Short mmCIF file of C-alpha atoms in Angstrom, two decimals:
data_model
loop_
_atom_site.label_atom_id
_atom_site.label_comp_id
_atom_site.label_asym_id
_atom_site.label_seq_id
_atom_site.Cartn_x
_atom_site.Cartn_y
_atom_site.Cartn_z
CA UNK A 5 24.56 7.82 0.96
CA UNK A 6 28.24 8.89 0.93
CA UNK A 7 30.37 5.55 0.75
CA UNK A 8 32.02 4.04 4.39
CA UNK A 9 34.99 1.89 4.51
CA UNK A 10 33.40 1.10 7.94
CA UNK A 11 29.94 -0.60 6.89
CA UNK A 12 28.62 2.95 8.13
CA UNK A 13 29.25 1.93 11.59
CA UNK A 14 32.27 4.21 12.40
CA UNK A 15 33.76 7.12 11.13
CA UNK A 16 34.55 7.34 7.08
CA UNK A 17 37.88 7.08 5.88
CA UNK A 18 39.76 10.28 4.58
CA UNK A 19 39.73 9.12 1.18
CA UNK A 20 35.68 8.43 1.59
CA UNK A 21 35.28 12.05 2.57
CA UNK A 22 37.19 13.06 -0.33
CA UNK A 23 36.19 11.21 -3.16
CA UNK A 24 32.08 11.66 -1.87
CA UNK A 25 29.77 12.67 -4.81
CA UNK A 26 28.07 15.41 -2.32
CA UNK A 27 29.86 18.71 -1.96
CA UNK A 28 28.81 19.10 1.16
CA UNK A 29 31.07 16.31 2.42
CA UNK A 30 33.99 17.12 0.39
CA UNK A 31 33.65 21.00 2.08
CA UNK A 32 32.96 20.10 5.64
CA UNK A 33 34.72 16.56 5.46
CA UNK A 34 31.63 14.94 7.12
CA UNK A 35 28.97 12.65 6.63
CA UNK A 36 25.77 12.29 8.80
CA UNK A 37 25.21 9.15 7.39
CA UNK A 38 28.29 7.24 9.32
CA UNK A 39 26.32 5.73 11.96
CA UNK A 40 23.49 4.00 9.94
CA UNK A 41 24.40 0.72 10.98
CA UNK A 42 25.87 1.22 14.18
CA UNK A 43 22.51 -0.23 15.81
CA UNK A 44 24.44 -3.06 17.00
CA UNK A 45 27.27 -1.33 18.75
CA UNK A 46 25.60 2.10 19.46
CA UNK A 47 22.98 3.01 22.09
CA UNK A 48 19.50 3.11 20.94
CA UNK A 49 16.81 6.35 21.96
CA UNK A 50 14.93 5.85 25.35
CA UNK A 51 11.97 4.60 23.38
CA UNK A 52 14.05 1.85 21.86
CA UNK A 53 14.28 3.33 18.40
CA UNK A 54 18.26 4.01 16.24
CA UNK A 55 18.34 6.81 14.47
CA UNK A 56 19.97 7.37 11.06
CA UNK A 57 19.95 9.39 7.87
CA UNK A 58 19.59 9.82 4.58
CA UNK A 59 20.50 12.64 2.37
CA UNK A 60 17.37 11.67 0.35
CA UNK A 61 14.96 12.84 2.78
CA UNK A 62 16.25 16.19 3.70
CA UNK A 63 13.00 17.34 2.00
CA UNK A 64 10.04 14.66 3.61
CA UNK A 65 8.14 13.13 0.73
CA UNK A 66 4.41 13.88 0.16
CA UNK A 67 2.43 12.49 3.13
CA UNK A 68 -0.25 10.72 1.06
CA UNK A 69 2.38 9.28 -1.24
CA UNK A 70 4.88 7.54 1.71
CA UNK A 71 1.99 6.90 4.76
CA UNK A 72 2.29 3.14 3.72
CA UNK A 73 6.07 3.10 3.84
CA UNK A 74 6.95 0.13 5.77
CA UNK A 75 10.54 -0.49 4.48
CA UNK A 76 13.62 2.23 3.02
CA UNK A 77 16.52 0.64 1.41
CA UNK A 78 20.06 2.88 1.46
CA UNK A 79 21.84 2.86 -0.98
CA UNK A 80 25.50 3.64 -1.70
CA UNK A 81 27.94 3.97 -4.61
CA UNK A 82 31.05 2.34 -4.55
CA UNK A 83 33.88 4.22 -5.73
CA UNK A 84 36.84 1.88 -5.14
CA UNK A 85 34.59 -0.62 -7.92
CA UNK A 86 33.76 2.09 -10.79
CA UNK A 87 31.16 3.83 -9.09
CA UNK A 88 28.91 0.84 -9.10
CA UNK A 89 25.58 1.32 -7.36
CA UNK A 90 25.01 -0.73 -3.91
CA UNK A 91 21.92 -1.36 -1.96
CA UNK A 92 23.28 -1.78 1.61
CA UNK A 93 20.42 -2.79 3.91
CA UNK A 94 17.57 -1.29 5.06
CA UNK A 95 15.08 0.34 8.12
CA UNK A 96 12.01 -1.61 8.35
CA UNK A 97 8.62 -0.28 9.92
CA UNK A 98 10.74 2.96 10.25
CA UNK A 99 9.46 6.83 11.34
CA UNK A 100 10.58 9.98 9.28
CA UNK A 101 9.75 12.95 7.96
CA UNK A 102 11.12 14.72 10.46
CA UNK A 103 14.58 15.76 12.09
CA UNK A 104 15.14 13.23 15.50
CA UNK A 105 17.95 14.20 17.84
CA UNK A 106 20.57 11.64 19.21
CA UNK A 107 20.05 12.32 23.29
CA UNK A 108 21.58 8.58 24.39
CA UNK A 109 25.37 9.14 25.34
CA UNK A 110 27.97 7.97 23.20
CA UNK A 111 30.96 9.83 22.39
CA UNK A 112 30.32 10.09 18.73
CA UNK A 113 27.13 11.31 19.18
CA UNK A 114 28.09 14.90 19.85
CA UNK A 115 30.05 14.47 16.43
CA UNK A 116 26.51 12.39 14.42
CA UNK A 117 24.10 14.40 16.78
CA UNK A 118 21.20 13.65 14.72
CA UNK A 119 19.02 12.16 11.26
CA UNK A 120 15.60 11.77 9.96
CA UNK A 121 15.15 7.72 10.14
CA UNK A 122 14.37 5.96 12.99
CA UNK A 123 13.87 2.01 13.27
CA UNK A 124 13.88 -0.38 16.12
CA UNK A 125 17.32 -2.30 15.74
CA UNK A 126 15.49 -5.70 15.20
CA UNK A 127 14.08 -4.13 12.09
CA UNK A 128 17.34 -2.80 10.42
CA UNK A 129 19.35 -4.77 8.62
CA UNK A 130 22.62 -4.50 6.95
CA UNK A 131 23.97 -6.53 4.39
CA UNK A 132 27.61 -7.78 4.40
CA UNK A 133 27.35 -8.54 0.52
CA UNK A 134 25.51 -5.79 -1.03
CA UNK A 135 22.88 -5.75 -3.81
CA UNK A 136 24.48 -4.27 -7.13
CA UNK A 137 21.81 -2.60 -9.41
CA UNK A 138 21.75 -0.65 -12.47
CA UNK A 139 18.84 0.71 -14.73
CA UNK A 140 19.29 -2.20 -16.68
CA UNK A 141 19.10 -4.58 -13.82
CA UNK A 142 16.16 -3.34 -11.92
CA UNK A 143 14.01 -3.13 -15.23
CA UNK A 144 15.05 -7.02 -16.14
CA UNK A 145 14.66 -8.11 -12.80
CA UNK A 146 11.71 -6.06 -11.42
CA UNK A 147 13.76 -4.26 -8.93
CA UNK A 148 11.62 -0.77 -9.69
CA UNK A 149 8.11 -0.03 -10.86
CA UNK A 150 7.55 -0.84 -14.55
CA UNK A 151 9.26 2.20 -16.70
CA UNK A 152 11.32 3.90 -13.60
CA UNK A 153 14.78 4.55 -13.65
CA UNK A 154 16.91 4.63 -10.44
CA UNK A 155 16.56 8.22 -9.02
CA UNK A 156 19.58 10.33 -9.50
CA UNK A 157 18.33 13.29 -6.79
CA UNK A 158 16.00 11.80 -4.72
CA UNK A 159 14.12 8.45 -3.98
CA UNK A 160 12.43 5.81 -5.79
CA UNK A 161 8.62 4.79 -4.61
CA UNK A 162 8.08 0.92 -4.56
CA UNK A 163 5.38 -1.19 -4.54
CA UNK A 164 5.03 -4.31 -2.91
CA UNK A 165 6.42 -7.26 -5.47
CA UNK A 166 9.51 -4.59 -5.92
CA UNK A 167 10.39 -5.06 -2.04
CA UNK A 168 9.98 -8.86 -2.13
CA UNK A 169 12.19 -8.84 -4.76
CA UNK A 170 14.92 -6.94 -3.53
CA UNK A 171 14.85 -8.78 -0.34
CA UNK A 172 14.50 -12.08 -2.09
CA UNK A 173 17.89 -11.42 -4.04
CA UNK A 174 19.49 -9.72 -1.02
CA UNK A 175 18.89 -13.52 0.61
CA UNK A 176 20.43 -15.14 -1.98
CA UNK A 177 23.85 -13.45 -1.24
CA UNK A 178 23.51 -13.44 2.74
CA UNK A 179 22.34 -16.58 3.33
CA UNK A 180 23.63 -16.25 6.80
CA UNK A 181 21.88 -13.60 8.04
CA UNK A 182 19.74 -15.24 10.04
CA UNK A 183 17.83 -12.42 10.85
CA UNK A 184 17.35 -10.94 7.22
CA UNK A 185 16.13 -14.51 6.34
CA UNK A 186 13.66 -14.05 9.73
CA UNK A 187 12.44 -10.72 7.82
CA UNK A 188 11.88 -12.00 4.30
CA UNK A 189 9.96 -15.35 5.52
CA UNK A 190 7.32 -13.05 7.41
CA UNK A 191 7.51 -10.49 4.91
CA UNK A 192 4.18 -11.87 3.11
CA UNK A 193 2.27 -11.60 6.49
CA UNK A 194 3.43 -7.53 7.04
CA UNK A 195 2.08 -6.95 3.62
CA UNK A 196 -1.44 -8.36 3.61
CA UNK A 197 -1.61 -6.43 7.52
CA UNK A 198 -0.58 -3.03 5.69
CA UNK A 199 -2.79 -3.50 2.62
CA UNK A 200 -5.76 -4.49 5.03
CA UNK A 201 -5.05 -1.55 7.14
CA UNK A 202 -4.74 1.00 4.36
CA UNK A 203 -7.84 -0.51 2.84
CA UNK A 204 -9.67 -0.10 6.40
CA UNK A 205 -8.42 3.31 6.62
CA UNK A 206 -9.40 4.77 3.00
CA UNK A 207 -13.08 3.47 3.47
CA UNK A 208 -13.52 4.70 6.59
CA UNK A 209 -12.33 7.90 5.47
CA UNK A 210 -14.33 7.79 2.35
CA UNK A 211 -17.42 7.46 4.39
CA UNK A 212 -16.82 9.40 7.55
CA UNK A 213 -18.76 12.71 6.04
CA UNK A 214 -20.76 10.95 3.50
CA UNK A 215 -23.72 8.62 3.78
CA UNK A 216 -25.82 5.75 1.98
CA UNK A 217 -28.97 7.09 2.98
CA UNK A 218 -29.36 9.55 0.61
CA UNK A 219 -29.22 10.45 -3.24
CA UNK A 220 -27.02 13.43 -2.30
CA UNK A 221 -24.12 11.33 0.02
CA UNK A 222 -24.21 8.52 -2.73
CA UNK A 223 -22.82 11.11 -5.50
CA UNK A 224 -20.03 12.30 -2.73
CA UNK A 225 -19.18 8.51 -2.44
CA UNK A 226 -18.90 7.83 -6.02
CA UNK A 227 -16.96 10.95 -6.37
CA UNK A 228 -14.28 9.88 -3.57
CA UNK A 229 -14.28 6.56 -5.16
CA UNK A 230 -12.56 7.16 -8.74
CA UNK A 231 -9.15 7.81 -5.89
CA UNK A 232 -9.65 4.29 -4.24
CA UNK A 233 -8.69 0.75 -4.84
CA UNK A 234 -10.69 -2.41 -6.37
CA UNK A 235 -10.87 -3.45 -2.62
CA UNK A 236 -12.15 0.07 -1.23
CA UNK A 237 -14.37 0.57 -3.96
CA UNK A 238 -16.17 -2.61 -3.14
CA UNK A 239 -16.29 -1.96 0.42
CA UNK A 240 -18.41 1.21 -0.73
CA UNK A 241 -20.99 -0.37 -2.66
CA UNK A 242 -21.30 -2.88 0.17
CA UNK A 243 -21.96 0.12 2.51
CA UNK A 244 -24.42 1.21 0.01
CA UNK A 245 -26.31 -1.94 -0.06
CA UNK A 246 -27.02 -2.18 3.36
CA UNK A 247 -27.82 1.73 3.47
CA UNK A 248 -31.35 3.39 3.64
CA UNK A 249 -30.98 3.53 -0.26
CA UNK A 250 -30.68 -0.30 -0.19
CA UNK A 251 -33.85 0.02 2.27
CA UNK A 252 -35.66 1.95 -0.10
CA UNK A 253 -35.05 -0.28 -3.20
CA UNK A 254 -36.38 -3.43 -1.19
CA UNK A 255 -39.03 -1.93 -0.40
CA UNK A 256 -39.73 -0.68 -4.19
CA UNK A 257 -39.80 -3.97 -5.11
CA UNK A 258 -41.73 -5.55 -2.40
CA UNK A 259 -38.50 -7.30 -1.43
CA UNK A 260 -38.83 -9.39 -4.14
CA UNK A 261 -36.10 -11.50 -6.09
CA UNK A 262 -36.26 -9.87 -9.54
CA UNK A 263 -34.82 -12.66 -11.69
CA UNK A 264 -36.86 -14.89 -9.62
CA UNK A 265 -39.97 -13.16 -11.08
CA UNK A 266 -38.76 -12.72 -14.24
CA UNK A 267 -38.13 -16.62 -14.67
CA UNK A 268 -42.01 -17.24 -13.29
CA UNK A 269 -40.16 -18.64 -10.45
CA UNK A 270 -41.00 -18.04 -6.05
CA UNK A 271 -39.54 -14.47 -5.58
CA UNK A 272 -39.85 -14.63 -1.99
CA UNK A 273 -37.33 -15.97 0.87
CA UNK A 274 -37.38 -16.64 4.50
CA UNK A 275 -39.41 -14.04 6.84
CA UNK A 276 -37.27 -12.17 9.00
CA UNK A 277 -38.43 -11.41 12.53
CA UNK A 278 -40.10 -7.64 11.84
CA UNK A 279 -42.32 -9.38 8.93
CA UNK A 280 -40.38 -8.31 5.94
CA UNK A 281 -38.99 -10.68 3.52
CA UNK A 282 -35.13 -11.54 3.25
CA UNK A 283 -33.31 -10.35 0.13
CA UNK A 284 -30.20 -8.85 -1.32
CA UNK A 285 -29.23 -5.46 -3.30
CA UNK A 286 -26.89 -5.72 -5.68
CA UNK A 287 -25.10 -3.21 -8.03
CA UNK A 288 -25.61 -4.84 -11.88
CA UNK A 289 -22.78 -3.09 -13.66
CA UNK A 290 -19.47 -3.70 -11.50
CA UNK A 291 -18.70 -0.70 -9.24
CA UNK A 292 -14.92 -0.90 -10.31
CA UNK A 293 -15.93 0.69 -13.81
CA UNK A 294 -16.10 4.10 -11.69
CA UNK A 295 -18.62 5.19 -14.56
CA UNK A 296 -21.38 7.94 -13.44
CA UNK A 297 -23.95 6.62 -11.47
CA UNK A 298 -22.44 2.79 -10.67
CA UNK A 299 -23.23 3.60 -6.87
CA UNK A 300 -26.95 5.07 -7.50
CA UNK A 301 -30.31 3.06 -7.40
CA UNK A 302 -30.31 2.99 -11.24
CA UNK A 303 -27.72 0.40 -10.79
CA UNK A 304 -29.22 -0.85 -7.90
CA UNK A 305 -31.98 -4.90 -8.52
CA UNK A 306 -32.75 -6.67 -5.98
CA UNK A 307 -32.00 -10.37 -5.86
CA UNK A 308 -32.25 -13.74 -3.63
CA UNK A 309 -28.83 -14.31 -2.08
CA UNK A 310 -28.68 -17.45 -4.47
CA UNK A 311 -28.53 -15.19 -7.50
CA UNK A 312 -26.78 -12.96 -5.81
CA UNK A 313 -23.62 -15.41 -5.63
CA UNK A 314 -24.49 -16.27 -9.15
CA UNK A 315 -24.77 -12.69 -10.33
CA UNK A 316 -20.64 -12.18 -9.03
CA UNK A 317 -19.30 -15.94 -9.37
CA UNK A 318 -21.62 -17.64 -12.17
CA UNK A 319 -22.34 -18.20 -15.67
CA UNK A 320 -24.13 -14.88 -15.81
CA UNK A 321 -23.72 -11.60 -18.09
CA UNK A 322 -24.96 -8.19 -18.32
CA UNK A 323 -25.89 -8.60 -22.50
CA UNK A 324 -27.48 -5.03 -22.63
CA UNK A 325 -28.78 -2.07 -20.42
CA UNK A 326 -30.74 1.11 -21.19
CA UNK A 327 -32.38 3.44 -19.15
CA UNK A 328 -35.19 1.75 -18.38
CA UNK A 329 -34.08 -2.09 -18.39
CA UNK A 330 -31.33 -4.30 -17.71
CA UNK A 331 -30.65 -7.41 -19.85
CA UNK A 332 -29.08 -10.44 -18.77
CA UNK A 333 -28.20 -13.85 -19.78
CA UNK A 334 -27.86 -16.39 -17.08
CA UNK A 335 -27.31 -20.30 -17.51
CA UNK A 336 -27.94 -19.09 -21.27
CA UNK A 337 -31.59 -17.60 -20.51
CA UNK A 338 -31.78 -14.42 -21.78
CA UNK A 339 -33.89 -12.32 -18.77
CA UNK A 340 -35.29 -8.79 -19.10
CA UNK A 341 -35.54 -6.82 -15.74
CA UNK A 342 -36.78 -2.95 -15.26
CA UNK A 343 -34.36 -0.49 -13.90
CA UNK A 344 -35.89 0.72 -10.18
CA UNK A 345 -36.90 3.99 -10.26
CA UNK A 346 -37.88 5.98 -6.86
CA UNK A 347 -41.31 7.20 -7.63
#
């Protein structure tokens, strides 16, 4: 944004409009930007929400990329102090993409009419001793993603750890902002709700036109899948497993524990009330490889839930695997087991 004498809660001074890096303040000697922090003087929207703006967003990012967004630092340069680089607060949980009309009444609002950022004022935050940063501070102090340089036209993407680190150092020099020290200690808690709502989301939308009841939906799944996380992934091959495939294989097997039998052990668990035996299928080489055919019934044994647990959490290994066999070595027993095969 274009620097404010007034901590972007009034009007900018003459000499801001005139020293501004955009042209388009130096020309029309304004800056849409003045009210950003006004939330605490200024009249909020009917539905509760301030509106500001950023330069940076005149073009909307990529929807896919910025759906996750839950926090957009501003950013200033200082030219009073050599042109150093400020971050100057933020919107949390903020709406854009789009162009949002002041329509509360203030008398500067027919002058700032208007931005593309919206936040509820508990969830901006300005900060009376800004954040300097520099390339060579953000890639010593993990301020950007590993190998970025601060954006000299648009924005900067961040992931998590970035944000908690930014905030975490923007503490440490407003130690009395009681409600930027509110933010940071719940911080934590907002990003294990996004990541468990984005993970919800991209499964379900992974398998809302697919299915696990048939060879055909299984290779749309494991095509989706190369785009997802660790996290969705596995949520894929656990829809798999309890799919018709998963039905299928059990029933290839005789719903019998396969290392079980193959260590001359009782294959067999508990009865379950229609008659059939209780067992597991699991997915021997780890679905997160993403290679061909990890979600199909080639990878597919079936197991007691004992060696099921073992299988993910023990002293087990896959040792060797063809295309008729898998080869394991479990509590240093080396056992053979036949690939299933639909007949």
């Amino acid at each position: 944004m274009s620097w404010n004498s007034n901590k972007w809660a009034g009007d900018p001074s003459k000499e801001d409009l005139g020293r501004s890096k955009y042209t388009y303040v130096q020309n029309k000697l304004h800056t849409h930007e003045s009210l950003n922090f006004g939330h605490e003087i200024y009249p909020s929207e009917e539905d509760g929400y301030y509106i500001g703006y950023t330069p940076m967003l005149r073009k909307p990012p990529a929807f896919d990329k910025s759906s996750s967004v839950k926090i957009i630092f501003l950013s200033s340069s200082d030219y009073k102090n050599s042109n150093r680089k400020l971050i100057i607060g933020f919107y949390g949980n903020p709406e854009f993409g789009q162009e949002f009309p002041r329509l509360s009444k203030h008398r500067l609002f027919r002058k700032y009419d208007g931005g593309n950022i919206k936040a509820l004022p508990e969830d901006i935050i300005y900060f009376d001793k800004p954040l300097v940063i520099s390339n060579e501070s953000v890639a010593k102090e993990g301020l950007l993603p590993e190998g970025k340089l601060i954006s000299q036209r648009g924005f900067n993407y961040l992931n998590s750890d970035n944000v908690y680190t930014i905030l975490l150092q923007a503490q440490s020099l407003n130690q009395q902002n009681h409600k930027l020290n509110a933010y940071v200690k719940n911080y934590p808690i907002r990003v294990a709700e996004t990541k468990e709502q984005a993970t919800s989301e991209d499964y379900y939308n992974a398998i809302s036109d697919a299915d696990a009841d048939t060879l055909k939906g299984i290779l749309e799944l494991e095509k989706k899948m190369a785009k997802q996380t660790p996290e969705v992934r596995q949520r894929i091959a656990s829809f798999i497993e309890r799919g018709a495939i998963s039905s299928k294989v059990k029933k290839l097997t005789g719903y019998k524990c396969l290392i079980c039998d193959s260590l001359k052990e009782n294959p067999y668990s508990f009865k379950k009330p229609n008659g059939d035996f209780y067992i597991e299928t699991h997915h021997v080489e780890q679905v997160s490889t993403l290679n061909k055919g990890v979600l199909g019934i080639n990878n597919l044994i079936t197991v007691c839930a004992n060696h099921h647990r073992q299988l993910h959490y023990g002293d087990s290994l896959l040792v060797e695997r063809t295309a008729t066999s898998f080869k394991f070595k479990i509590d240093g027993k080396t056992i053979k087991i036949d690939a299933i095969k639909i007949p």
